[in-house]
């Protein structure tokens, strides 16, 4: 037994950290937020130069074949700097879906281009202000075409193709659809750095991913796998939010003393730390379960997801509180973490949904 | 990263499992599994006698305190092996409650500070459960503010003379020995005038009086010292270094209490799986499910955090203040769970008669014991202070006792007089 990442994995993490601290400062995130560019495309290319999009993609398909453990640590680093790149949608979701369910031909066509960062993929599931379910989908498939409107599609504005959850004669399907020529329009959401889109499919050409009728089950599999990686982004963000709070609390004085010496603030930050530690440890276990196809992967993923969502939301929220009025300004970075924490909390379905998945996955009680 | 056993670990696990199967007191398995935190249920058998018997059986076969060196009564096992052992010991580990303070806190302090002769004399008997130890730290005027303690030790030739009072001393009434922190110099700052000893609890002048607890048990005691003499050879650490020695004990206390701490999760899960509410099965109720998920995530988080601490230990890292989170999370969680579990059962949930209440009234025992978890071994507030100051590096609290001699520190009498 050994409950820590290897030193090789840590080296990759260190390399990514160095790259991101130089190339992806929060000011870059901010320029995306303020609309100067859709995404930080030079950061995306830099990550590709390091081969990171292909970390877990097998070498046979143009990836590095290093597995999920280093990918988790990459995710943690990206989460910490709130990198404005479509990594989560393209790598954790689209790549995973094709790796798990694509035909050999589809893998050969898509994975090398995903690995090199040349193509960006995304997953189009949500259709508006109501959680999707197998019975309420309005986007439909008819033969080789898909029609209807998906909203919100994360990174939809920069994606080359989408994997779309659709209603079909078989029930629900996942289909692959190229986005060239398809109407994609920007939609404002709480986190403006994820190039969110409304996509209007109008008899757009598509092909099946996996078996028709298996759409919902495949989606669940992909989301559980992605949940582990999202959890690492969340703990990366939570850690940075906590660091910000601690640093500010040491510097800012009120009543003749640093505000960090006030016990109510200390205890608030202690609670942030506790939430972060629990989330981190659950994420570690889930990383192992993902890499090793553990039989309890669903439980481990849901557990990591629940803890990480709680931790990032708590840390981002209370980081603002520690900063007082400064924390509520546009100029200070606190809201960037708050926005991102809310996006990541909902990206794969909200806390409530994951609590249910967790309970469903629990082994039955020993009375 | 590998959460499974290596071949050597598998072999160790099988050896441990086979030995437990052949030797464990299986007749106690049922009552023990109904034990809540802080109580050991042994049915018709005497809990202390049964605890000593199991401990001795283990010690004779080399399965007691397996992480300790062999010459002190252990097995020289690795940290991972000791995790495997405790997983395999399972429900029988509940018999170890009587020894936790001695083995988990006093022993590491003895290992760090006692003479070799004393270690060879005392540690093997502590491991085998022949002798029980207690921790004489807290006082009426020194709990959270432990360094505010007033029990006096004055040197007289080769011995020290002790006068004063300890309180909340768990298990003192069953103990043979104890580690004792005293004030040897009131005229320096409070942390600097302390000295640690170990003593024979049967010494003349030691008076032990059990205190009845809020839950009706009498686990802790008042201990009075009236001119008790302790040989200087039983001093642990230098004169005036008692605070440093105490930190060794307290750090291990948090590991011992926090390491494999009960959270109440299995109990609430079992209850939810069988309970039917007005709205249908409790397991289908959204509010119940949401809480269950939250508590599972927390208890898994503690378990996985513990696993990481063990890995760090295996690499030779010293357990740090981050281990304070175990008891902090588990204590509050256990109290919340007990309250929620009782609530789900309506007024009938308050029945404490083990013959009527579910699972031998385990939940009700938890409800009444859990407030103590948030106090003993450092209160929730003190643990948060430790995390904030020692882990996150936040500035110290403003303190009214900083930089002045112990004898000059304001007390509640001063406040009353003012
Ligand atoms: C069941 C049980 C078993 C115990 N067993 C032992 C034992 O075997 N040996 C032993 O030596 N002791 C033992 N104790 C004592 C225990 O360690 C103390 O009770 C504990 O440290 C709190 O001290 P106190 O009771 O003096 O409370 P106080 O220190 O008076 O605390 C009262 C309240 O003030 C708060 N407070 C105090 N200081 C601060 C601060 N700086 N910041 C914020 N809040 C603060 C506390 O959190 C608490 O809420 C046991 C206690 C219990 C309940």
Short mmCIF file of N, CA, C and O in Angstrom, two decimals, chain B residues 48 51-56 59 64-65 98-99 103 123-132 176:
data_model
loop_
_atom_site.label_atom_id
_atom_site.label_comp_id
_atom_site.label_asym_id
_atom_site.label_seq_id
_atom_site.Cartn_x
_atom_site.Cartn_y
_atom_site.Cartn_z
N UNK B 48 -13.13 -4.76 31.80
CA UNK B 48 -11.69 -4.59 32.02
C UNK B 48 -10.98 -5.93 32.05
O UNK B 48 -9.91 -6.09 31.45
N UNK B 51 -10.74 -7.09 28.53
CA UNK B 51 -9.75 -6.30 27.79
C UNK B 51 -8.35 -6.78 28.12
O UNK B 51 -7.51 -6.97 27.23
N UNK B 52 -8.09 -7.00 29.41
CA UNK B 52 -6.75 -7.45 29.82
C UNK B 52 -6.43 -8.83 29.26
O UNK B 52 -5.31 -9.10 28.83
N UNK B 53 -7.46 -9.69 29.23
CA UNK B 53 -7.26 -11.05 28.74
C UNK B 53 -6.87 -11.05 27.25
O UNK B 53 -5.91 -11.70 26.84
N UNK B 54 -7.61 -10.29 26.46
CA UNK B 54 -7.32 -10.23 25.01
C UNK B 54 -5.96 -9.59 24.77
O UNK B 54 -5.17 -10.06 23.95
N UNK B 55 -5.65 -8.56 25.54
CA UNK B 55 -4.37 -7.89 25.37
C UNK B 55 -3.21 -8.85 25.67
O UNK B 55 -2.22 -8.89 24.96
N UNK B 56 -3.38 -9.65 26.73
CA UNK B 56 -2.33 -10.59 27.12
C UNK B 56 -2.16 -11.68 26.07
O UNK B 56 -1.04 -12.04 25.69
N UNK B 59 -0.28 -10.17 23.32
CA UNK B 59 1.12 -9.90 23.68
C UNK B 59 1.95 -11.18 23.64
O UNK B 59 3.07 -11.19 23.13
N UNK B 64 0.68 -7.51 20.17
CA UNK B 64 0.30 -6.30 20.91
C UNK B 64 1.21 -5.16 20.49
O UNK B 64 2.40 -5.37 20.27
N UNK B 65 0.64 -3.96 20.35
CA UNK B 65 1.43 -2.76 20.03
C UNK B 65 2.48 -3.08 18.96
O UNK B 65 3.67 -2.83 19.15
N UNK B 98 -9.45 0.66 27.02
CA UNK B 98 -8.81 0.83 28.32
C UNK B 98 -7.34 1.20 28.21
O UNK B 98 -6.78 1.84 29.09
N UNK B 99 -6.71 0.77 27.11
CA UNK B 99 -5.26 0.95 27.00
C UNK B 99 -4.85 2.11 26.11
O UNK B 99 -3.68 2.41 25.97
N UNK B 103 -1.08 3.29 25.91
CA UNK B 103 -0.28 2.83 24.76
C UNK B 103 -0.13 3.93 23.71
O UNK B 103 0.90 4.02 23.05
N UNK B 123 7.47 -0.51 29.53
CA UNK B 123 6.76 -0.60 28.25
C UNK B 123 6.20 -2.00 27.96
O UNK B 123 5.05 -2.12 27.51
N UNK B 124 6.96 -3.09 28.22
CA UNK B 124 6.38 -4.41 27.90
C UNK B 124 5.08 -4.68 28.68
O UNK B 124 4.14 -5.25 28.13
N UNK B 125 5.01 -4.21 29.92
CA UNK B 125 3.79 -4.45 30.69
C UNK B 125 2.63 -3.56 30.25
O UNK B 125 1.47 -3.89 30.46
N UNK B 126 2.99 -2.43 29.67
CA UNK B 126 1.97 -1.56 29.10
C UNK B 126 1.41 -2.22 27.84
O UNK B 126 0.20 -2.24 27.59
N UNK B 127 2.33 -2.80 27.06
CA UNK B 127 1.91 -3.47 25.83
C UNK B 127 1.02 -4.67 26.12
O UNK B 127 0.02 -4.91 25.43
N UNK B 128 1.36 -5.41 27.16
CA UNK B 128 0.62 -6.64 27.44
C UNK B 128 -0.65 -6.38 28.24
O UNK B 128 -1.39 -7.30 28.54
N UNK B 129 -0.88 -5.12 28.61
CA UNK B 129 -2.10 -4.79 29.34
C UNK B 129 -2.05 -5.17 30.80
O UNK B 129 -3.03 -5.02 31.52
N UNK B 130 -0.89 -5.66 31.27
CA UNK B 130 -0.79 -5.99 32.69
C UNK B 130 -0.87 -4.74 33.54
O UNK B 130 -1.33 -4.78 34.66
N UNK B 131 -0.35 -3.63 32.99
CA UNK B 131 -0.40 -2.37 33.72
C UNK B 131 -1.10 -1.32 32.88
O UNK B 131 -0.86 -1.20 31.68
N UNK B 132 -1.96 -0.57 33.56
CA UNK B 132 -2.73 0.47 32.87
C UNK B 132 -2.18 1.84 33.28
O UNK B 132 -1.81 2.03 34.45
N UNK B 176 -2.32 1.90 37.05
CA UNK B 176 -1.17 1.59 37.88
C UNK B 176 -0.16 2.73 37.86
O UNK B 176 0.51 2.99 38.84
#
